[in-house]
Every structure is written in structure tokens, then in C-alpha cells.
Amino acid sequence: MSSSSTSRSVPVLIVGAGPIGLALAGDLGWRGIESLLIERSDGQVHQPKMDMIGIRSMEFCRRWDIIDWVHAAGYNRAYPQDCAWVSQLHGGYEFGREAFPSVQDEVKPAQSPEKRERCPQNFFDPVLTRFVQRSGKTDLRYHTEYLSHEESDDGVRVRLRHVQTGVEETVHCQYLIGCDGGASKVREALGIRMSGIPALTYTTNAIFECKGLENLHDKRPAYRYIFIGPEGTYATVVAINGRDQWRFSIVGDETMRTLTEEEVCKVFRRAVGRDDFEFKTLSLLPWVRRQLVADGYGTARVKIAGDAAHLTSPTGGFGMNMGLQDSVDLSWKLEAVLRGWGGPQLLASYEVERRPVAIRNVNEATHNLKSMLKPRESLSAAVFEPGAAGDAARKTFGDAYTEAMRREWYTIGIHLGFRYEGSPVVAPDGTAEPQDTVSTYEQTSRPGHRAPHVWLAPEVSTLDSFGRGFALVKTRAGVDTSALERAAAQRGMPLTVLDWSAHADVRQAYERALVLVRPDGHVAWRGEDVPADIADTLARVSGCGSPSAADTTDTQTKETACN
């Protein structure tokens, strides 16, 4: 029989110390908010589930001042990043490829001060752990699992258990956040169901150590190879560290099947095209590719984020990056209500804002999966025949497949173009919503969208001024904002005025004389002069306005004070 104890109270308890829980704890600590972060495992990553940090996530890393840590995390940034589709490596046919520069040579796009980065989870988690520890605001406990919780008007009582000793304890927190993955116990305790497709494919991943794989075949190096045989697309391999470790994935179908290590190794040898080489299996993981989004994101004091809220095919690299966006959206809202200037609609807006983004992204990822697996539906046997006729068939097929796959490779619109349409804490200005694109992205200061990046000076971006409290951007000289500043101060709402009226590029990008930017970097309001209803506008964007029809959760809490 296990013993139990009662520990101290904490403002926020986070379940799950994967990248989403770590990012949430880290961002809260960066804001000066204490948290308890628990993880039932030892925190070691043996099967990295992600390997690409998207451009918006890198903007967060820039805000947190951990860019250099990401660059130095361990991935070989000089490794080629091409994606190629082949029948096999040694002696096989190459149907096509999309050429990309190495990570270190990729140029930043005009729309951002950063670029995407290759950093698998086994490298990124330690970076985020270091970020969490830097603030000294987080109690990080491994080998500790969540058992249950009881929510009340004044907080949440959470039962925890130390996995190794069996000792239980009860922690009181103001807010409980479940970042505990696809099989989330927090989501299960809340009774939240997930909607979508529970099994797109049954897939088996292996991490192989194979030194000099590039020397075993005649193809140019690539980050990713997609293997296509007479049966269609059957496997992929990616350079998981850019040196000697490779993640080999056998992509099944909707039929459940468990492969042995021997079977996986046999398919790997087929893909490489030879048997006379040595490699070692470091880990093996069967998993199910899903297209699911939670029907709700929580209650007044208990929320879910990351894979606990949405499960997506990795085709596109949206999953972890979407989860980091969840954590940043939650973090500033938690800070606001804990410090007393955030109102009851603020945390309710989390689901309203983030759930549509999840639906959009998981659907896009499934579209990419279908494109990758398209050869299973129709593939001419001629592409595997030698000679001129085979060459012609391979070119026809390869060109079409290359074009179809580009949508997965070029996704700046997915990573930067998401918007919070209909949010109860965004003040719309009546302008039409722009098209939601995948491969292109045009910056806008329209309310609900990410505030534009503009270089103010070498290596100084407008985005560098966002994050701590609200920011009021002035692009026209002479606009009197003193009344708005006084109203914000009276509410206890942190506000910094940024006079960028001397910067022509800012005036063009920000489109209005005044743009109010939230702590997460999204636009809350804009106009040519201060709003006539300053009090109502600030009440709305701080969550103190009247409940909207878009709200789905009861968020009345005692510590929120709307003056």
C-alpha cells in the first residue's frame, strides 16, 4: 500500500514533459510564472517523433533567446536536405527529387527573421529542458505520473504518484494543463472524445545506425528518400542526425500488423538494394498514423494541448509546431488571469482560437499523406523496365509525383498564415478574411493574424519587441495614444508603445496608424486613431468583455479581476 502526502500549491501544473509541456513551462517561466512539470518517464527520447522546427516555432525560440542552442543541438547542419523518390538506392531508379540547401545554407524568407530548422526531438527536448531550467521557475519531476484531479471554483486538486516508489501526493494548483500525448490521461479524465479518422496507416519506425550509408549506393545524398515499388509507396528513410543515424519507416495501410525486427531489417535491405553492409537497430516503434482533433479543449481550469488535443500524420511536420503554438497561446493567457488583468473570456478563447487551426492542419497533413501514397492507386509497371520506354515512363511519373509532393515541402502559409477568426478576444475591423494559403504567405496586420516582421535595423526585427505584455505599434507621427495608455494602466494591463512612425517599411506592412499586438504576437486590434470605445476594446482583448457566441467553456475564476 502506497503512502501519500500533500505538497505545496503551485499556480500551474503541467502533465507531460515532451516538447509541448517543456515549451509551456519554459514560456511561463520566461513570464515569471511558477509551474510544476511532471513526466512519468525519465525524459529520454529513443524514437524522435519530430525532426523539423517550423518557422513560427523558430520565431518563438528567437523570443526565448535559445536560437544558438538549437543550432548547436547536434544535427549536422551541413547535411543536404534534398527529398528524392526512388525504387531503391543501390542500382535502383530515381524518379525525381526536390533539391534543398543544407540547413546552414538555407536563406531566411522575407516574411520572417528566422527560418525552419532541422532538430529532431532527441536534440530539441534537451534544448527546451535547458530553457525551462534557466528561469528557475519550474519544478521538473521525472518518474511522476498523473492519477486524477478534482476541479472546483478555487482551483484543482491533483493526485500524483512517483512511478518508482509508489508514493502518492496531492498538489493544489490554479490550472492543470494536459500535455501528455495522444493517449492523454487528462483528456480521458475530462471525458473529451476525439473526432476524425482513428487509423490512417499502421506504420513501423526503426532507428538504424549505419555508418557511410551514402557510400553504399549511386544516388546523390538526400535528407529523405521515399521508396516506391510495384506495390506503390512502401517506405521512407530520413537522415535523423545528418551523420550515421536513420529513421526508416515502413508505411502500412489501415490493416493492423506488427512487424518483427527481422522483417523490418529485410525491408531496409530491400530499400538500400544490397545485403552486404552492416547496420544496428537502435530502437523499433510500431505506431498508428491518425487524423483526430479533440471535441473540446478543456474546462475552466483544466486544458489540453499538443497531441492530447490533436493527432496528425507527420506528413508536413505540423504536429509539434502546432503544439508549440498551443503552448504560447495558453501561456500568456494563464499569466494574464494569474496576475489579475485577464478576464473570464481569455482562457475560453484558447479553444476558440486553436481548435480550428488544428482541424485545418490535420486535414492538410492527410492530404499530403494521400499524395505520398498515390502510387499505390495507379503506377505503370513500365517505370521499372529498362530502356527508352522505361525512361519515358519514369519521367512522366516522376515529374507528376514531384509536382504533387511540392505542397508538402513548401508550407510557409501553414506555419505563419494561421489566424484567429471569430475569436472573442480579437476586435475585428470589418475587413474581408484573406485566402488561407499553403505554399505562399502575405503578411497582414489584420486583427487575428500574426503581426508582420519588418527589419528595423540589421538583425533587429519588429517581432523582437513582442512577447511581454501588449504592444501598441504607432506608424504615424502625431497620433495621441495617451488615453489608451491610461486606460490600460487603470486595468493593470501591461502595454508598451512602440513608435515606429519613422520606418517606411513598418508603415507599409502594418497598414494602419495604430496596431495593438498581443503577447503571443497576434494582432488584437487596429485603427487609424484610438478607438472611440477604448474601455470596451481593452475589455474585449483582455478577456473581460461580454461572453460571445463563440465561447464554449465556462471560465469564471476568482482571481480574474475586470475593472
C-alpha positions as a printed NumPy array, in Angstrom:
array([[  0.   ,   0.   ,   0.   ],
       [  1.48 ,   3.316,  -1.099],
       [  1.836,   6.245,   1.253],
       [  0.593,   9.703,   0.392],
       [  1.41 ,  13.301,   1.229],
       [  0.227,  16.795,   0.424],
       [  2.69 ,  19.132,  -1.281],
       [  2.704,  22.895,  -1.738],
       [  0.347,  24.72 ,  -4.046],
       [  1.516,  25.842,  -7.485],
       [ -0.094,  28.209,  -9.987],
       [  0.148,  25.786, -12.922],
       [  0.656,  22.019, -13.042],
       [  1.677,  20.602, -16.424],
       [  1.397,  16.889, -17.188],
       [  3.891,  15.673, -19.787],
       [  7.45 ,  16.923, -20.357],
       [  7.647,  16.414, -24.096],
       [  8.296,  19.457, -26.294],
       [  4.839,  20.96 , -25.659],
       [  4.929,  20.673, -21.875],
       [  8.519,  21.898, -21.824],
       [  7.68 ,  24.866, -24.049],
       [  4.691,  25.788, -21.89 ],
       [  6.704,  25.573, -18.665],
       [  9.561,  27.468, -20.286],
       [  7.352,  30.263, -21.583],
       [  5.58 ,  30.56 , -18.243],
       [  8.957,  30.769, -16.516],
       [ 10.07 ,  33.386, -19.043],
       [  7.   ,  35.35 , -17.917],
       [  7.85 ,  34.85 , -14.247],
       [  5.107,  32.289, -13.539],
       [  5.938,  29.22 , -11.441],
       [  4.856,  25.752, -12.51 ],
       [  5.213,  22.086, -11.665],
       [  6.036,  19.931, -14.708],
       [  5.729,  16.16 , -14.311],
       [  6.786,  13.345, -16.637],
       [  6.201,   9.653, -15.992],
       [  9.321,   8.577, -17.933],
       [ 12.956,   9.518, -17.443],
       [ 12.706,  12.082, -20.225],
       [ 14.991,  10.241, -22.636],
       [ 13.913,  10.186, -26.288],
       [ 14.708,   6.932, -28.081],
       [ 12.351,   7.455, -31.025],
       [ 12.251,  11.129, -32.074],
       [  8.69 ,  11.812, -33.231],
       [  9.565,  15.134, -34.866],
       [ 12.622,  16.435, -36.643],
       [ 11.68 ,  19.847, -38.032],
       [ 11.18 ,  23.054, -36.085],
       [  8.888,  25.223, -38.186],
       [  9.494,  28.88 , -38.893],
       [  6.923,  30.157, -36.364],
       [  8.4  ,  27.886, -33.695],
       [ 11.838,  29.292, -34.514],
       [ 10.406,  32.777, -34.007],
       [  9.41 ,  31.652, -30.504],
       [ 12.942,  30.307, -29.973],
       [ 14.256,  33.707, -31.046],
       [ 11.994,  35.376, -28.462],
       [ 13.302,  32.995, -25.808],
       [ 16.928,  33.628, -26.856],
       [ 17.682,  29.951, -27.486],
       [ 18.401,  30.064, -31.241],
       [ 22.092,  29.329, -30.718],
       [ 21.179,  26.328, -28.564],
       [ 19.018,  24.931, -31.359],
       [ 21.779,  25.407, -33.924],
       [ 24.283,  23.644, -31.679],
       [ 21.902,  20.877, -30.546],
       [ 23.535,  18.103, -32.552],
       [ 22.117,  17.86 , -36.066],
       [ 24.661,  18.125, -38.895],
       [ 23.511,  21.45 , -40.345],
       [ 25.753,  20.957, -43.408],
       [ 23.897,  17.798, -44.49 ],
       [ 21.963,  18.039, -47.806],
       [ 18.216,  18.402, -47.36 ],
       [ 17.003,  17.077, -50.731],
       [ 13.941,  14.842, -50.895],
       [ 14.072,  12.058, -53.515],
       [ 11.792,   9.238, -54.652],
       [ 13.459,   6.034, -55.773],
       [ 12.817,   2.349, -56.375],
       [ 15.868,   1.515, -54.278],
       [ 19.18 ,   3.17 , -53.501],
       [ 21.845,   0.846, -54.928],
       [ 21.174,   0.164, -58.593],
       [ 17.59 ,   1.402, -58.465],
       [ 15.82 ,   4.128, -60.371],
       [ 15.479,   7.698, -59.178],
       [ 12.076,   9.015, -60.254],
       [ 12.676,  12.579, -59.142],
       [ 13.808,  14.855, -56.351],
       [ 13.258,  18.268, -54.836],
       [ 16.58 ,  19.955, -54.173],
       [ 17.046,  21.954, -50.975],
       [ 20.1  ,  23.663, -49.499],
       [ 21.596,  22.427, -46.27 ],
       [ 20.132,  23.864, -43.084],
       [ 23.148,  26.136, -42.615],
       [ 22.859,  27.477, -46.177],
       [ 19.092,  27.978, -46.368],
       [ 18.155,  31.642, -46.747],
       [ 15.647,  33.263, -44.416],
       [ 12.408,  34.227, -46.185],
       [ 11.441,  37.882, -46.45 ],
       [  8.484,  37.349, -44.102],
       [ 10.476,  36.277, -41.037],
       [ 13.657,  36.943, -39.088],
       [ 14.116,  33.164, -38.839],
       [ 13.855,  30.009, -40.934],
       [ 12.879,  26.435, -40.265],
       [ 15.494,  24.255, -38.591],
       [ 16.269,  20.545, -38.604],
       [ 16.382,  19.499, -34.947],
       [ 14.918,  16.077, -34.068],
       [ 13.17 ,  15.629, -30.742],
       [ 16.108,  13.859, -29.125],
       [ 18.051,  17.097, -29.703],
       [ 15.211,  19.595, -29.198],
       [ 13.902,  18.252, -25.88 ],
       [ 17.252,  18.855, -24.122],
       [ 17.287,  22.396, -25.533],
       [ 13.808,  23.046, -24.142],
       [ 14.751,  21.427, -20.826],
       [ 17.675,  23.818, -20.545],
       [ 15.286,  26.688, -21.342],
       [ 12.923,  25.515, -18.596],
       [ 15.733,  25.314, -16.054],
       [ 17.136,  28.743, -16.926],
       [ 14.31 ,  30.702, -15.301],
       [ 14.331,  28.744, -12.045],
       [ 10.531,  28.946, -12.008],
       [  9.735,  25.302, -12.836],
       [  9.869,  22.234, -10.612],
       [ 10.58 ,  19.48 , -13.164],
       [  9.905,  15.978, -11.849],
       [ 10.551,  12.798, -13.824],
       [  9.134,   9.362, -12.927],
       [  5.963,  11.086, -11.724],
       [  2.54 ,  10.288, -13.142],
       [ -0.865,  11.921, -13.065],
       [ -3.611,   9.83 , -11.445],
       [ -6.713,  12.027, -11.175],
       [ -7.963,  15.509, -10.414],
       [-10.869,  17.354,  -8.82 ],
       [-11.788,  20.783, -10.122],
       [-13.531,  23.448,  -8.054],
       [-14.129,  27.18 ,  -8.205],
       [-10.904,  27.923,  -6.361],
       [ -8.558,  25.534,  -8.152],
       [ -7.685,  21.932,  -8.964],
       [ -6.562,  19.164,  -6.617],
       [ -4.354,  16.715,  -8.496],
       [ -3.27 ,  13.238,  -7.366],
       [  0.219,  12.241,  -8.454],
       [  2.314,   9.128,  -7.94 ],
       [  6.027,   8.539,  -8.092],
       [  6.419,   5.662, -10.551],
       [  9.433,   4.048,  -8.884],
       [  8.41 ,   4.307,  -5.221],
       [  4.627,   4.262,  -5.498],
       [  4.388,   7.254,  -3.146],
       [  1.352,   9.403,  -3.883],
       [  0.894,  13.092,  -3.253],
       [ -1.809,  15.683,  -3.75 ],
       [ -0.979,  19.018,  -5.333],
       [ -3.265,  22.04 ,  -5.417],
       [ -2.957,  24.239,  -8.488],
       [ -4.921,  27.036, -10.083],
       [ -4.673,  25.465, -13.539],
       [ -3.938,  21.96 , -14.793],
       [ -2.656,  21.506, -18.364],
       [ -2.524,  18.084, -20.014],
       [  0.383,  17.889, -22.468],
       [  0.511,  14.127, -22.046],
       [  0.26 ,  12.966, -25.642],
       [ -2.197,  11.099, -27.795],
       [ -3.204,   8.712, -25.012],
       [ -3.733,  11.635, -22.627],
       [ -4.941,  10.64 , -19.167],
       [ -6.011,  14.22 , -18.531],
       [ -8.209,  14.225, -21.635],
       [ -9.605,  10.846, -20.63 ],
       [-10.443,  12.133, -17.142],
       [-12.261,  15.084, -18.704],
       [-14.332,  12.715, -20.836],
       [-13.337,  14.501, -24.049],
       [-13.677,  12.445, -27.214],
       [-11.703,  12.907, -30.427],
       [-13.234,  13.152, -33.893],
       [-11.746,  12.223, -37.231],
       [-10.049,   9.129, -38.64 ],
       [ -8.538,   6.932, -35.899],
       [ -6.25 ,   4.918, -38.201],
       [ -4.855,   6.226, -41.494],
       [ -1.982,   3.742, -41.59 ],
       [ -0.244,   1.311, -39.299],
       [  3.442,   2.2  , -39.547],
       [  6.64 ,   0.798, -38.064],
       [  9.631,   3.039, -37.382],
       [ 13.169,   1.841, -36.812],
       [ 16.165,   3.939, -35.871],
       [ 19.184,   2.365, -37.543],
       [ 22.818,   3.185, -37.038],
       [ 24.518,   2.789, -40.405],
       [ 27.839,   4.488, -40.977],
       [ 28.555,   5.571, -44.548],
       [ 25.144,   4.741, -45.977],
       [ 25.797,   7.335, -48.69 ],
       [ 28.714,   5.234, -49.958],
       [ 26.563,   2.129, -50.438],
       [ 24.669,   3.464, -53.45 ],
       [ 24.887,   5.692, -56.517],
       [ 22.233,   8.289, -55.598],
       [ 23.046,  11.806, -54.547],
       [ 22.687,  12.344, -50.777],
       [ 19.264,  13.398, -49.517],
       [ 17.617,  14.067, -46.202],
       [ 14.615,  11.955, -47.181],
       [ 14.149,   9.098, -49.637],
       [ 10.679,   7.794, -50.48 ],
       [ 10.729,   4.194, -51.719],
       [  8.296,   3.166, -54.447],
       [  7.977,  -0.417, -55.678],
       [  5.487,  -2.239, -57.881],
       [  3.053,  -2.156, -54.942],
       [  3.435,   1.634, -54.68 ],
       [  4.945,   3.7  , -51.878],
       [  6.113,   1.34 , -49.157],
       [  8.77 ,   3.066, -47.014],
       [ 10.78 ,   6.19 , -46.279],
       [ 14.139,   6.882, -44.712],
       [ 15.36 ,  10.179, -43.262],
       [ 18.759,  11.326, -42.043],
       [ 17.748,  11.716, -38.418],
       [ 21.066,  13.21 , -37.265],
       [ 22.718,  14.022, -40.591],
       [ 25.529,  11.595, -39.837],
       [ 25.037,   7.922, -39.112],
       [ 21.506,   7.501, -37.758],
       [ 18.487,   6.931, -39.986],
       [ 14.787,   6.693, -39.268],
       [ 13.334,   4.017, -41.523],
       [  9.534,   3.894, -41.738],
       [  7.532,   1.058, -43.269],
       [  4.216,   2.652, -44.198],
       [  1.368,   0.157, -43.967],
       [ -2.319,   0.661, -44.58 ],
       [ -5.455,   0.536, -42.421],
       [ -4.757,  -3.105, -41.524],
       [ -3.2  ,  -3.653, -38.11 ],
       [  0.058,  -5.541, -38.389],
       [  3.047,  -5.885, -36.054],
       [  6.402,  -6.386, -37.738],
       [  9.364,  -8.144, -36.168],
       [ 12.825,  -6.64 , -36.172],
       [ 13.88 ,  -9.256, -38.711],
       [ 11.071,  -8.224, -41.055],
       [ 11.907,  -4.551, -40.739],
       [ 15.593,  -5.198, -41.426],
       [ 14.678,  -7.213, -44.506],
       [ 12.668,  -4.31 , -45.927],
       [ 15.53 ,  -1.914, -45.133],
       [ 17.955,  -4.095, -47.101],
       [ 15.477,  -4.114, -49.993],
       [ 15.309,  -0.31 , -49.911],
       [ 19.091,   0.052, -49.818],
       [ 19.372,  -2.513, -52.604],
       [ 22.045,  -4.748, -51.139],
       [ 22.728,  -7.193, -48.309],
       [ 26.478,  -6.776, -47.851],
       [ 26.517,  -3.973, -45.31 ],
       [ 26.334,  -3.625, -41.562],
       [ 23.818,  -1.668, -39.527],
       [ 22.457,  -1.767, -35.992],
       [ 18.89 ,  -1.397, -34.779],
       [ 18.773,   1.213, -32.024],
       [ 15.012,   1.177, -31.474],
       [ 11.801,  -0.125, -33.024],
       [  8.385,   1.53 , -32.717],
       [  5.053,   0.46 , -34.216],
       [  2.575,   3.351, -34.3  ],
       [ -0.709,   4.432, -35.809],
       [ -0.982,   7.448, -38.067],
       [ -4.154,   9.335, -37.125],
       [ -6.305,  12.298, -38.135],
       [ -8.03 ,  13.336, -34.908],
       [ -8.951,  16.545, -33.095],
       [-10.424,  16.707, -29.612],
       [-14.082,  17.723, -29.461],
       [-13.194,  20.165, -26.682],
       [-10.021,  21.626, -25.225],
       [-10.964,  21.515, -21.569],
       [-12.86 ,  23.208, -18.787],
       [-12.452,  26.449, -16.858],
       [ -9.285,  25.32 , -15.092],
       [ -8.164,  22.197, -16.936],
       [ -6.892,  22.383, -20.526],
       [ -5.229,  20.056, -23.007],
       [ -2.551,  20.905, -25.58 ],
       [ -0.35 ,  19.288, -28.213],
       [ -1.035,  15.651, -29.116],
       [ -3.534,  15.467, -26.265],
       [ -5.673,  17.842, -28.35 ],
       [ -4.809,  16.829, -31.916],
       [ -3.177,  13.876, -33.664],
       [ -1.879,  14.269, -37.193],
       [  0.093,  12.44 , -39.837],
       [  3.692,  13.725, -39.769],
       [  3.498,  14.484, -43.488],
       [  4.228,  18.201, -43.412],
       [  5.791,  18.454, -39.981],
       [  2.827,  20.237, -38.403],
       [  2.253,  18.281, -35.167],
       [  4.895,  19.52 , -32.735],
       [  4.884,  23.005, -34.226],
       [  1.121,  23.237, -33.798],
       [  1.585,  22.139, -30.187],
       [  4.16 ,  24.877, -29.543],
       [  1.622,  27.379, -30.831],
       [ -0.873,  25.913, -28.342],
       [  1.602,  26.408, -25.509],
       [  2.364,  30.03 , -26.377],
       [ -1.345,  30.839, -26.745],
       [ -2.057,  29.278, -23.359],
       [  0.938,  30.761, -21.579],
       [  0.21 ,  34.454, -21.962],
       [ -3.449,  33.888, -21.11 ],
       [ -2.518,  31.967, -17.968],
       [ -0.174,  34.773, -16.955],
       [ -2.928,  37.336, -17.53 ],
       [ -5.513,  35.607, -15.349],
       [ -2.992,  34.749, -12.641],
       [ -1.821,  38.357, -12.451],
       [ -5.401,  39.587, -12.378],
       [ -5.755,  41.646, -15.552],
       [ -7.086,  38.823, -17.743],
       [-10.822,  38.221, -17.743],
       [-13.01 ,  35.12 , -17.877],
       [-13.2  ,  35.063, -21.675],
       [ -9.43 ,  34.897, -22.105],
       [ -8.898,  31.215, -21.335],
       [-12.205,  30.379, -23.045],
       [-10.695,  31.827, -26.232],
       [ -7.926,  29.186, -26.22 ],
       [-10.209,  26.534, -27.703],
       [-11.955,  29.013, -29.999],
       [ -8.62 ,  30.102, -31.449],
       [ -6.589,  26.915, -31.507],
       [ -9.08 ,  24.172, -32.396],
       [ -9.841,  25.488, -35.925],
       [ -6.1  ,  25.652, -36.582],
       [ -5.783,  22.005, -35.546],
       [ -8.611,  20.94 , -37.865],
       [ -7.01 ,  22.859, -40.729],
       [ -3.579,  21.352, -40.141],
       [ -4.543,  17.713, -39.608],
       [ -6.603,  17.838, -42.802],
       [ -3.651,  19.294, -44.692],
       [ -1.333,  16.598, -43.334],
       [ -3.706,  13.867, -44.509],
       [ -3.809,  15.473, -47.952],
       [ -0.003,  15.235, -48.018],
       [ -0.149,  11.585, -46.963],
       [ -2.535,  10.774, -49.787],
       [ -0.184,  12.447, -52.255],
       [  2.753,  10.406, -50.943],
       [  0.786,   7.153, -51.216],
       [ -0.775,   7.947, -54.605],
       [  1.468,   5.433, -56.451],
       [ -0.435,   2.664, -54.643],
       [ -3.512,   3.56 , -56.683],
       [ -2.045,   3.802, -60.173],
       [  1.517,   3.057, -61.181],
       [  2.587,   1.758, -64.575],
       [  4.832,  -1.292, -64.472],
       [  6.82 ,   0.382, -67.238],
       [  8.561,   2.633, -64.694],
       [ 10.554,  -0.404, -63.54 ],
       [ 11.565,  -1.502, -67.063],
       [ 14.994,  -0.686, -68.551],
       [ 15.404,   1.083, -71.866],
       [ 13.941,   4.102, -73.609],
       [ 10.317,   3.191, -72.955],
       [ 11.058,   2.796, -69.269],
       [ 12.927,   6.105, -69.215],
       [  9.923,   7.865, -70.741],
       [  7.522,   6.259, -68.255],
       [  9.775,   7.203, -65.339],
       [  9.959,  10.814, -66.484],
       [  6.203,  11.083, -66.865],
       [  5.568,   9.53 , -63.467],
       [  8.447,  11.302, -61.728],
       [  7.5  ,  14.754, -62.973],
       [  3.892,  14.328, -61.85 ],
       [  4.882,  12.937, -58.447],
       [  7.441,  15.689, -57.888],
       [  4.833,  18.341, -58.623],
       [  2.244,  16.705, -56.34 ],
       [  4.708,  16.474, -53.442],
       [  5.706,  20.162, -53.566],
       [  2.691,  21.093, -51.485],
       [  4.231,  19.206, -48.546],
       [  7.671,  20.742, -48.915],
       [  6.595,  24.395, -49.216],
       [  4.293,  25.251, -46.313],
       [  5.098,  28.762, -45.111],
       [  1.39 ,  29.602, -45.275],
       [  0.556,  26.797, -42.848],
       [  3.208,  27.863, -40.344],
       [  2.695,  31.638, -40.475],
       [ -0.717,  32.186, -42.035],
       [ -3.   ,  30.744, -39.364],
       [ -5.406,  33.301, -37.949],
       [ -7.878,  33.574, -35.083],
       [-11.057,  34.385, -36.951],
       [-14.081,  34.885, -34.725],
       [-12.067,  34.982, -31.503],
       [-13.915,  36.644, -28.613],
       [-10.675,  38.397, -27.604],
       [ -9.888,  39.881, -31.016],
       [-11.576,  43.111, -32.175],
       [-12.43 ,  42.673, -35.879],
       [-12.216,  45.665, -38.201],
       [-14.699,  44.506, -40.825],
       [-12.131,  43.682, -43.494],
       [-12.522,  40.508, -45.525],
       [-10.571,  37.462, -44.451],
       [ -7.705,  36.809, -46.895],
       [ -7.301,  33.442, -48.555],
       [ -5.734,  30.783, -46.344],
       [ -2.831,  29.532, -48.46 ],
       [ -0.362,  26.685, -48.019],
       [  2.783,  27.446, -50.   ],
       [  2.696,  31.251, -50.011],
       [  2.211,  33.838, -47.296],
       [  1.483,  37.545, -47.402],
       [  1.903,  39.456, -44.159],
       [ -1.002,  41.476, -42.827],
       [ -1.856,  43.443, -39.703],
       [ -5.489,  42.362, -39.881],
       [ -6.825,  41.505, -36.392],
       [ -6.325,  37.847, -35.504],
       [ -3.247,  37.412, -37.721],
       [  0.436,  37.261, -36.771],
       [  1.888,  40.77 , -36.659],
       [  4.251,  41.41 , -39.578],
       [  8.007,  41.077, -39.449],
       [  9.989,  44.081, -40.65 ],
       [ 13.724,  44.669, -40.209],
       [ 14.185,  47.813, -38.084],
       [ 17.974,  47.52 , -38.212],
       [ 20.419,  44.734, -39.052],
       [ 19.293,  41.665, -37.058],
       [ 16.588,  43.68 , -35.257],
       [ 13.033,  42.649, -36.156],
       [  9.711,  44.139, -35.185],
       [  8.954,  40.716, -33.691],
       [ 11.752,  41.203, -31.168],
       [  9.598,  43.788, -29.366],
       [  6.639,  41.467, -28.834],
       [  6.027,  38.946, -26.069],
       [  5.924,  40.685, -22.71 ],
       [  2.525,  42.285, -22.441],
       [  0.63 ,  44.091, -25.187],
       [  2.44 ,  46.351, -27.647],
       [  0.851,  49.349, -29.363],
       [  2.605,  49.978, -32.674],
       [  2.433,  53.558, -33.957],
       [  3.184,  54.001, -37.636],
       [  2.047,  57.625, -37.993],
       [  3.561,  60.51 , -36.078],
       [  1.292,  62.753, -34.056],
       [ -1.332,  60.19 , -33.049],
       [ -2.258,  60.79 , -29.41 ],
       [ -2.443,  57.462, -27.575],
       [ -2.343,  58.799, -24.031],
       [ -5.996,  57.998, -23.318],
       [ -5.488,  54.385, -24.351],
       [ -2.307,  54.149, -22.301],
       [ -4.085,  55.487, -19.204],
       [ -6.992,  53.08 , -19.679],
       [ -4.609,  50.119, -19.947],
       [ -2.738,  51.225, -16.831],
       [ -6.005,  51.512, -14.903],
       [ -6.798,  47.909, -15.821],
       [ -3.333,  46.737, -14.797],
       [ -2.879,  45.592, -18.41 ],
       [  0.814,  45.709, -19.441],
       [  1.243,  47.911, -22.512],
       [  4.322,  49.207, -24.324],
       [  4.037,  51.889, -27.003],
       [  6.351,  51.365, -29.974],
       [  6.728,  54.474, -32.123],
       [  7.926,  53.2  , -35.487],
       [  6.499,  56.072, -37.497],
       [  9.957,  56.866, -38.908],
       [ 10.16 ,  53.456, -40.602],
       [  8.523,  53.497, -44.021],
       [  8.619,  49.695, -44.285],
       [  6.736,  49.388, -40.998],
       [  4.092,  51.872, -42.162],
       [  3.567,  49.802, -45.293],
       [  3.493,  46.404, -43.565],
       [  1.302,  47.448, -40.625],
       [ -1.297,  49.172, -42.833],
       [ -2.86 ,  51.287, -40.061],
       [ -1.693,  54.154, -37.844],
       [ -2.181,  52.056, -34.705],
       [ -1.876,  48.278, -34.294],
       [ -2.34 ,  46.569, -30.925],
       [ -0.289,  43.367, -30.702],
       [ -0.931,  40.669, -28.09 ],
       [  1.788,  38.962, -26.039],
       [  1.704,  35.986, -28.433],
       [  2.477,  38.252, -31.395],
       [ -1.006,  38.236, -32.946],
       [ -2.899,  41.436, -33.702],
       [ -5.738,  42.201, -31.293],
       [ -6.997,  45.479, -32.828],
       [ -6.02 ,  48.119, -35.377],
       [ -7.236,  51.526, -36.485],
       [ -6.29 ,  54.986, -37.747],
       [ -6.902,  56.533, -34.329],
       [ -7.552,  55.29 , -30.818],
       [-10.93 ,  53.551, -30.636],
       [-13.917,  55.634, -29.618],
       [-14.799,  52.911, -27.117],
       [-11.374,  52.459, -25.525],
       [-12.746,  50.747, -22.419],
       [-14.797,  48.243, -24.414],
       [-11.926,  47.478, -26.768],
       [ -9.456,  46.824, -23.952],
       [-12.065,  44.798, -22.079],
       [-12.55 ,  42.61 , -25.125],
       [ -8.889,  41.945, -25.923],
       [ -8.093,  41.203, -22.261],
       [-10.978,  38.742, -21.938],
       [-13.169,  40.99 , -19.799],
       [-15.835,  41.59 , -22.419],
       [-19.291,  40.026, -22.643],
       [-19.363,  36.316, -23.498],
       [-19.522,  35.665, -27.234],
       [-21.466,  33.02 , -29.044],
       [-18.095,  31.564, -29.964],
       [-17.261,  30.766, -26.346],
       [-17.599,  27.112, -25.444],
       [-16.387,  26.839, -21.855],
       [-17.269,  28.342, -18.513],
       [-14.198,  30.262, -17.392],
       [-15.401,  32.131, -14.32 ],
       [-12.496,  32.193, -11.867],
       [-11.932,  34.082,  -8.667],
       [ -8.567,  35.591,  -9.471],
       [ -9.651,  37.348, -12.671],
       [-10.418,  40.983, -11.995],
       [-12.071,  43.043, -14.74 ],
       [-12.181,  46.672, -13.689]])
